[in-house]
Tab-separated table of C-alpha atoms and ligand atoms in Angstrom:
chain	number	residue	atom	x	y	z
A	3	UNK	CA	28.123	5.392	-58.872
A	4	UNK	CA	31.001	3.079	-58.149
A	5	UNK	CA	33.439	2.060	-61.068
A	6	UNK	CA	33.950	-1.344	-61.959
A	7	UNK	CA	37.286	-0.788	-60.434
A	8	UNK	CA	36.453	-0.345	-57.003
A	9	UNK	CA	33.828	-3.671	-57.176
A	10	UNK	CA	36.588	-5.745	-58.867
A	11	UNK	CA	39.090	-4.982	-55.463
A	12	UNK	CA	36.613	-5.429	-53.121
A	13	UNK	CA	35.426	-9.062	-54.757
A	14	UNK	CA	39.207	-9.739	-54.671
A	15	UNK	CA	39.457	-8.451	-51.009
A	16	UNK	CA	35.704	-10.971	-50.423
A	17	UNK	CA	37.702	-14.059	-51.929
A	18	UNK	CA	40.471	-13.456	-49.036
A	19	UNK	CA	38.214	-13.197	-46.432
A	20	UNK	CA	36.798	-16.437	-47.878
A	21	UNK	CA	39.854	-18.238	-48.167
A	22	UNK	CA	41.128	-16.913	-44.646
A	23	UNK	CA	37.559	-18.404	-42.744
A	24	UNK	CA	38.193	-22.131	-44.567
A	25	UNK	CA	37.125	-21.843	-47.534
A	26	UNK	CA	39.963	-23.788	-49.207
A	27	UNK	CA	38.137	-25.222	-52.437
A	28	UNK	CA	40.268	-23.393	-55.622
A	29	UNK	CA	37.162	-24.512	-57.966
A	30	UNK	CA	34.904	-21.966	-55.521
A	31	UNK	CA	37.122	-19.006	-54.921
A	32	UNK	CA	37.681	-18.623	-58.386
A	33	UNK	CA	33.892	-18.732	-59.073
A	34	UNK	CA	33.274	-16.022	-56.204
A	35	UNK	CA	36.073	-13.955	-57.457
A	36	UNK	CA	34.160	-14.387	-60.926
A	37	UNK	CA	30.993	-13.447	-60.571
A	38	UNK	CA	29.825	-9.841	-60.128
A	39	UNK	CA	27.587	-9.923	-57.078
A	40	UNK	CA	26.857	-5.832	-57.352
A	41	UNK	CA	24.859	-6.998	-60.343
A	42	UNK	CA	22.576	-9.016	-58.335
A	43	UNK	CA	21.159	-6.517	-55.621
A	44	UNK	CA	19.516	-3.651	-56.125
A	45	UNK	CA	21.384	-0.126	-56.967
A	46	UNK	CA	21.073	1.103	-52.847
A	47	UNK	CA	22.407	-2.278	-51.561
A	48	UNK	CA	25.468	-2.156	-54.515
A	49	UNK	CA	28.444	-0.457	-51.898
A	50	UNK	CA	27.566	-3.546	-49.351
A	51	UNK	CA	27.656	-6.127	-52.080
A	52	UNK	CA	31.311	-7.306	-51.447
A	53	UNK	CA	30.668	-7.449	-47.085
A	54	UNK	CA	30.224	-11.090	-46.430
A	55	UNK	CA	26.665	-10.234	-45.416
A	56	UNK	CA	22.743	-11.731	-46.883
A	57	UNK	CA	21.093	-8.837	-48.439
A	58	UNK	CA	17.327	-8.036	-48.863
A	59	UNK	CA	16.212	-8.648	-52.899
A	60	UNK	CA	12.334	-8.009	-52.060
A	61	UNK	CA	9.778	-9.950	-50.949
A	62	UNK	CA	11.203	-10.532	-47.842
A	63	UNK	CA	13.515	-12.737	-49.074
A	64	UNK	CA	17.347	-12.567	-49.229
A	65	UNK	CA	20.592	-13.528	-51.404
A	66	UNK	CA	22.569	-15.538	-49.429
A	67	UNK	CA	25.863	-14.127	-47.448
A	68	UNK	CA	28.777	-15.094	-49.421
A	69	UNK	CA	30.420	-17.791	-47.223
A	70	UNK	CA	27.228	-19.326	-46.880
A	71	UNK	CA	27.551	-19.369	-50.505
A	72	UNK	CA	31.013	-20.506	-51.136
A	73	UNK	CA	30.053	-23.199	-48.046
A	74	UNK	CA	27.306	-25.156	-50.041
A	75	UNK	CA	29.219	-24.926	-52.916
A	76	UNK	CA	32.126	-26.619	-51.162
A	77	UNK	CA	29.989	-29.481	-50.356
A	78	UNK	CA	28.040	-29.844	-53.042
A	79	UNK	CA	31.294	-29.674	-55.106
A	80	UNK	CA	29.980	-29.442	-58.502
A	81	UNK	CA	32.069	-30.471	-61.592
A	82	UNK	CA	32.162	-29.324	-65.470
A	83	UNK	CA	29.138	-30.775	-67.070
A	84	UNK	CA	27.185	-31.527	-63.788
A	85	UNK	CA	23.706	-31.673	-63.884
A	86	UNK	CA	22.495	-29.323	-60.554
A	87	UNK	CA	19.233	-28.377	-59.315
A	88	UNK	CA	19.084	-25.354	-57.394
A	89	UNK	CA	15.769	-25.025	-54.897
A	90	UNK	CA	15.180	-21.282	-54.384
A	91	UNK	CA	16.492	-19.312	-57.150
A	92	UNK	CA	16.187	-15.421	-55.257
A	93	UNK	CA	18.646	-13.168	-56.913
A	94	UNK	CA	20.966	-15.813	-59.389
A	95	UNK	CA	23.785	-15.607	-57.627
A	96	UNK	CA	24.609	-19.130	-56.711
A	97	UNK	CA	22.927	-20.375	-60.004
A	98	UNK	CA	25.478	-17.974	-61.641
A	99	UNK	CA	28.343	-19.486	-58.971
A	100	UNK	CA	27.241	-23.223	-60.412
A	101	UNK	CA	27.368	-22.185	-64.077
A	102	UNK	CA	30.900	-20.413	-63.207
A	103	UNK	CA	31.824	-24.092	-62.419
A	104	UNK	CA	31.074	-24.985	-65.503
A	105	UNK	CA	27.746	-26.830	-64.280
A	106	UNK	CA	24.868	-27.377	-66.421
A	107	UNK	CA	22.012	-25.528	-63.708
A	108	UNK	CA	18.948	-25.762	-63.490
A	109	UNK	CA	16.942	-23.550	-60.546
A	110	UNK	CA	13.321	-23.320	-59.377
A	111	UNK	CA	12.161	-20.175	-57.303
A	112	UNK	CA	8.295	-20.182	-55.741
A	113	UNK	CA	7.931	-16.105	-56.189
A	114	UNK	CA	7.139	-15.387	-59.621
A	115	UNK	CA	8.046	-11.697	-59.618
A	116	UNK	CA	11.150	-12.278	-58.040
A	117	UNK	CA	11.591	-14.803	-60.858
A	118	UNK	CA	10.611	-12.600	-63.755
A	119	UNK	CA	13.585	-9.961	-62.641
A	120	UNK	CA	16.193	-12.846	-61.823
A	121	UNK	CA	15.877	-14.524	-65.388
A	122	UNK	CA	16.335	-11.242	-66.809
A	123	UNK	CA	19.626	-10.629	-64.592
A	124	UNK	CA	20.757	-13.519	-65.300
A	125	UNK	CA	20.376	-13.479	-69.269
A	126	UNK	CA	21.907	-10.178	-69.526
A	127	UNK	CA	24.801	-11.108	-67.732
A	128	UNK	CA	25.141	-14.372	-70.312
A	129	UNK	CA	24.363	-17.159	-67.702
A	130	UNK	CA	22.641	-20.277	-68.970
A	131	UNK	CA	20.313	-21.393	-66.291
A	132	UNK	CA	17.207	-23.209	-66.814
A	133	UNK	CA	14.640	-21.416	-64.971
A	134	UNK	CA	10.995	-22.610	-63.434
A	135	UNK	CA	8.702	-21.353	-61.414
A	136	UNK	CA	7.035	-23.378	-58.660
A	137	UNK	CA	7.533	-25.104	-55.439
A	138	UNK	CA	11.111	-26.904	-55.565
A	139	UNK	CA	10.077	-29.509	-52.417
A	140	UNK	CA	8.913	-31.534	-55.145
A	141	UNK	CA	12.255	-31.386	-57.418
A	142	UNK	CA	12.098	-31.572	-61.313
A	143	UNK	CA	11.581	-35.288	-61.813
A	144	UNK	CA	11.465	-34.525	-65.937
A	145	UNK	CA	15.165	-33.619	-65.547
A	146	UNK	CA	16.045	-36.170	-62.859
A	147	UNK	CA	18.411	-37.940	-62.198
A	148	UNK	CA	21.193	-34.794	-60.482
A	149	UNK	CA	24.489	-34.808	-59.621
A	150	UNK	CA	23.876	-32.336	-57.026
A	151	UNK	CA	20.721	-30.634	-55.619
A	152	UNK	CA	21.209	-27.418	-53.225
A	153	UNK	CA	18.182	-26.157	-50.816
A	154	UNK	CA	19.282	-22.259	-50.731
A	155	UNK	CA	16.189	-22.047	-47.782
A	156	UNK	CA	15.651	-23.329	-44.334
A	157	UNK	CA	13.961	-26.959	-44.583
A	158	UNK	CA	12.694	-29.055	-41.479
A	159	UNK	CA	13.792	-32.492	-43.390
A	160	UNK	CA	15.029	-33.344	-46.387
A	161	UNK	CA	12.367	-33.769	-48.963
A	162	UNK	CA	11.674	-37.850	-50.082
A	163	UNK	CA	11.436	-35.921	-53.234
A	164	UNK	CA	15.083	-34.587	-53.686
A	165	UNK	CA	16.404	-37.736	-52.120
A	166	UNK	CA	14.641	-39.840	-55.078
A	167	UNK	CA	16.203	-37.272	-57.883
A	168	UNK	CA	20.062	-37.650	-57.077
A	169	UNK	CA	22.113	-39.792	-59.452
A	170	UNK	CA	22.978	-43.197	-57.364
A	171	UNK	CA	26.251	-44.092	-56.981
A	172	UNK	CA	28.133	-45.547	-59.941
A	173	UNK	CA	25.252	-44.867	-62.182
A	174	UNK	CA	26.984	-43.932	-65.585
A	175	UNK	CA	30.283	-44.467	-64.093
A	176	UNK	CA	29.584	-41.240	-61.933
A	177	UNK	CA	29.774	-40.316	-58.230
A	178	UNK	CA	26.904	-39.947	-56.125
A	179	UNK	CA	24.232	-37.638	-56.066
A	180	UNK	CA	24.560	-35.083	-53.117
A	181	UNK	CA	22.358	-33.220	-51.559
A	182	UNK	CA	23.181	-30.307	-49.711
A	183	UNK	CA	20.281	-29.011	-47.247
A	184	UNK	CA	19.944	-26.755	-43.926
A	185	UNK	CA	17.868	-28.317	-41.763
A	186	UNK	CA	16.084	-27.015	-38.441
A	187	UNK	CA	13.564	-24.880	-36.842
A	188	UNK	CA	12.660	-21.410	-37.723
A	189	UNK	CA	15.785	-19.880	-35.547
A	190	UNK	CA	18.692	-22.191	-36.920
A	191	UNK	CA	19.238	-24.893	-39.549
A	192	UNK	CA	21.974	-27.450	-39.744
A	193	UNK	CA	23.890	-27.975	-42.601
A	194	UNK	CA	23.529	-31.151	-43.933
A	195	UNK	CA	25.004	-33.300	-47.132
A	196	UNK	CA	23.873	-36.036	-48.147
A	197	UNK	CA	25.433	-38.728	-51.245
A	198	UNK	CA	22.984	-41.307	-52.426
A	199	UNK	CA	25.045	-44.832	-52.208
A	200	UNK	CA	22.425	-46.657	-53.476
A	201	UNK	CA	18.453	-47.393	-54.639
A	202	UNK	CA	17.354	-46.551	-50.793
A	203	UNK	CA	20.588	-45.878	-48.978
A	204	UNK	CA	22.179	-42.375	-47.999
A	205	UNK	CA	25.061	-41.354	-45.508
A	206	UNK	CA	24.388	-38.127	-44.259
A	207	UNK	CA	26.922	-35.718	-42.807
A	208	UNK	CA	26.005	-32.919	-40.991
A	209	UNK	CA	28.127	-29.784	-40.248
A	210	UNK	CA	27.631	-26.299	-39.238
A	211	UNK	CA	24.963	-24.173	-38.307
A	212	UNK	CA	23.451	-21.052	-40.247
A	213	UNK	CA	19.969	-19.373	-40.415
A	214	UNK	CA	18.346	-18.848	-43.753
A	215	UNK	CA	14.693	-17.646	-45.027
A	216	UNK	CA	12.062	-20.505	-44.903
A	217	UNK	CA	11.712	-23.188	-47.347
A	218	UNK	CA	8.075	-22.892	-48.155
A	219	UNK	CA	6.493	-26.141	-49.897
A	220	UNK	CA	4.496	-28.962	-49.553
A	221	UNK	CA	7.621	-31.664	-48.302
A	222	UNK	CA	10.204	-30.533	-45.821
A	223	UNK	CA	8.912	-26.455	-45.675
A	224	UNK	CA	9.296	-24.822	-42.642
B	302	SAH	N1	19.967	-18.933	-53.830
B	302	SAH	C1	19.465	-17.607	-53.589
B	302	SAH	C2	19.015	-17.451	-52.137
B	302	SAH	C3	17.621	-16.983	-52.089
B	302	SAH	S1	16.790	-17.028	-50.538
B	302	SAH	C4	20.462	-16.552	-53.988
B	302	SAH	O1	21.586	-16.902	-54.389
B	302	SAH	O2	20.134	-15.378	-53.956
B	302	SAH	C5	15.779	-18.467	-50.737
B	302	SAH	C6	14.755	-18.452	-51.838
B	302	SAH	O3	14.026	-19.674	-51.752
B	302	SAH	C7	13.725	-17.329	-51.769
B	302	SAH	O4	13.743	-16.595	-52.960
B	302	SAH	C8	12.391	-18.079	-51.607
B	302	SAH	O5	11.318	-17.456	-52.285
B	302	SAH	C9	12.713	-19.435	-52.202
B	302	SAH	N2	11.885	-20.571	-51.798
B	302	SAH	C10	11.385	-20.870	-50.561
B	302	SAH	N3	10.681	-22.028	-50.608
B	302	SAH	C11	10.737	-22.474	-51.891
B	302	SAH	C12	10.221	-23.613	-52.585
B	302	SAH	N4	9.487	-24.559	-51.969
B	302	SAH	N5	10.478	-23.739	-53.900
B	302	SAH	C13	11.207	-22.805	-54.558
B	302	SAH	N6	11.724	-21.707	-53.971
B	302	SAH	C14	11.500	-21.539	-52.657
C-alpha cells in the first residue's frame, strides 16, 4: 500500500511534466494537482496512476491520459459557475477536474455498471456531479443551454445535437458555448473546438491529434 505521501509527490511531479509539455493554463494545473487520480483506478493500476498514461477501468474502456486531460480542459476553459456537459463519464476524473474548477457538471456515461461504481467514487470523494445514464450523442436538452460540452470518446463528426445545446454567444451577457470534440477514424481523432457565434454559426478550430476509445451513439459514434 502506498501512503498518501508518496501519491501527493508524484501528482506534484505529473503537474510538472504537464506544465513542461504546454500545458500553461494555472486554472488546470491546479485542478490536476488537486484531484487524487489513485482514487479513480482500480487498487493494481494505483502505482501507475501519476505516469501520464490512459489506464484500463473495465469494460474495455479507459480514463483518459492526463495531458489529454489537462488538453480538453485547456480548451474548453471552464469558469466558476459554468454549466458543462461531459459525454462519457468512465472513471470521474475529468468530471471531478471540471468541478475542481468550480464548474457546475453534469456527465452522461452509456455503460451502466461502469456508472453505478463511478457515482459512488465520485460521492465519496465529495464531488457534485449530476450523473445519467444513456447515450450522450444526443446531449441533455432538459439542461441545455452549456457553456461547454466535452466528448471524452472518439467521434466521426460533431453531433447536430451538441452543436444545438451550447449557449450562443452573448446570450446572458456570456461567452460562447464551446465544444470540445476528437474527431476521426477508428486509428486517430483530431482535436477539435468549436464556440457557437450565433443561432446557426460556429468557427471551428482544430488542433492536435490523439486516439481515444469509440464514441458509441446514434449521431457522430464511431
Ligand atoms: N472522461 C473519462 C474517459 C472515459 S473513456 C474519464 O475521465 O475517465 C470514454 C467513455 O465514453 C467510456 O466510458 C465509454 O463507455 C463512454 N461512451 C462512449 N460512447 C458514449 C455515448 N454515446 N454516450 C455516453 N458515453 C459514451
Amino acid at each position: 500500500m502506498l501512503r498518501d505521501g508518496v501519491f501527493d509527490r508524484r501528482r506534484q511531479r505529473l503537474v510538472d511534466k504537464m506544465r513542461e509539455n504546454g500545458i500553461n493554463d494555472e486554472r488546470v494545473l491546479a485542478a490536476i494537482g488537486s484531484v487524487h487520480r489513485h482514487r479513480f483506478v482500480e487498487g493494481a493500476f494505483r502505482p501507475r496512476a501519476y505516469e501520464d498514461e490512459a489506464l484500463p477501468i473495465g469494460m474495455k474502456q479507459t480514463i483518459s491520459q492526463p495531458f489529454t486531460v489537462a488538453y480538453q480542459t485547456m480548451l474548453l476553459n471552464p469558469r466558476p459557475g459554468d454549466r458543462i456537459l461531459e459525454i462519457g463519464t468512465g472513471s470521474g476524473y475529468q468530471a471531478a477536474v471540471l468541478c475542481e474548477m468550480g464548474a457546475r457538471v453534469f456527465s452522461i456515461e452509456r455503460h451502466r455498471p461502469l456508472l453505478a461504481r463511478t457515482r459512488s467514487i465520485l460521492e465519496s470523494l465529495g464531488y457534485r456531479v449530476v450523473l445519467r445514464a444513456g447515450d450522450g450523442t444526443l446531449g441533455w436538452a432538459a439542461q441545455a443551454p452549456f457553456d461547454g460540452i466535452v466528448v471524452t470518446a472518439g467521434a466521426s463528426e460533431a453531433p447536430e445535437a451538441l452543436l444545438q445545446q451550447l449557449r450562443i454567444e452573448g446570450e446572458d451577457d456570456k461567452p460562447a458555448g464551446r465544444l470540445v470534440i476528437p474527431v476521426g477514424d477508428h486509428r486517430a481523432q483530431t482535436m477539435n473546438l468549436y464556440r457557437r457565434l450565433g443561432e446557426d454559426d460556429y468557427e471551428r478550430t482544430a488542433s492536435r491529434n490523439f486516439k481515444f476509445v469509440p464514441l458509441i451513439g446514434k449521431q457522430g459514434g464511431l
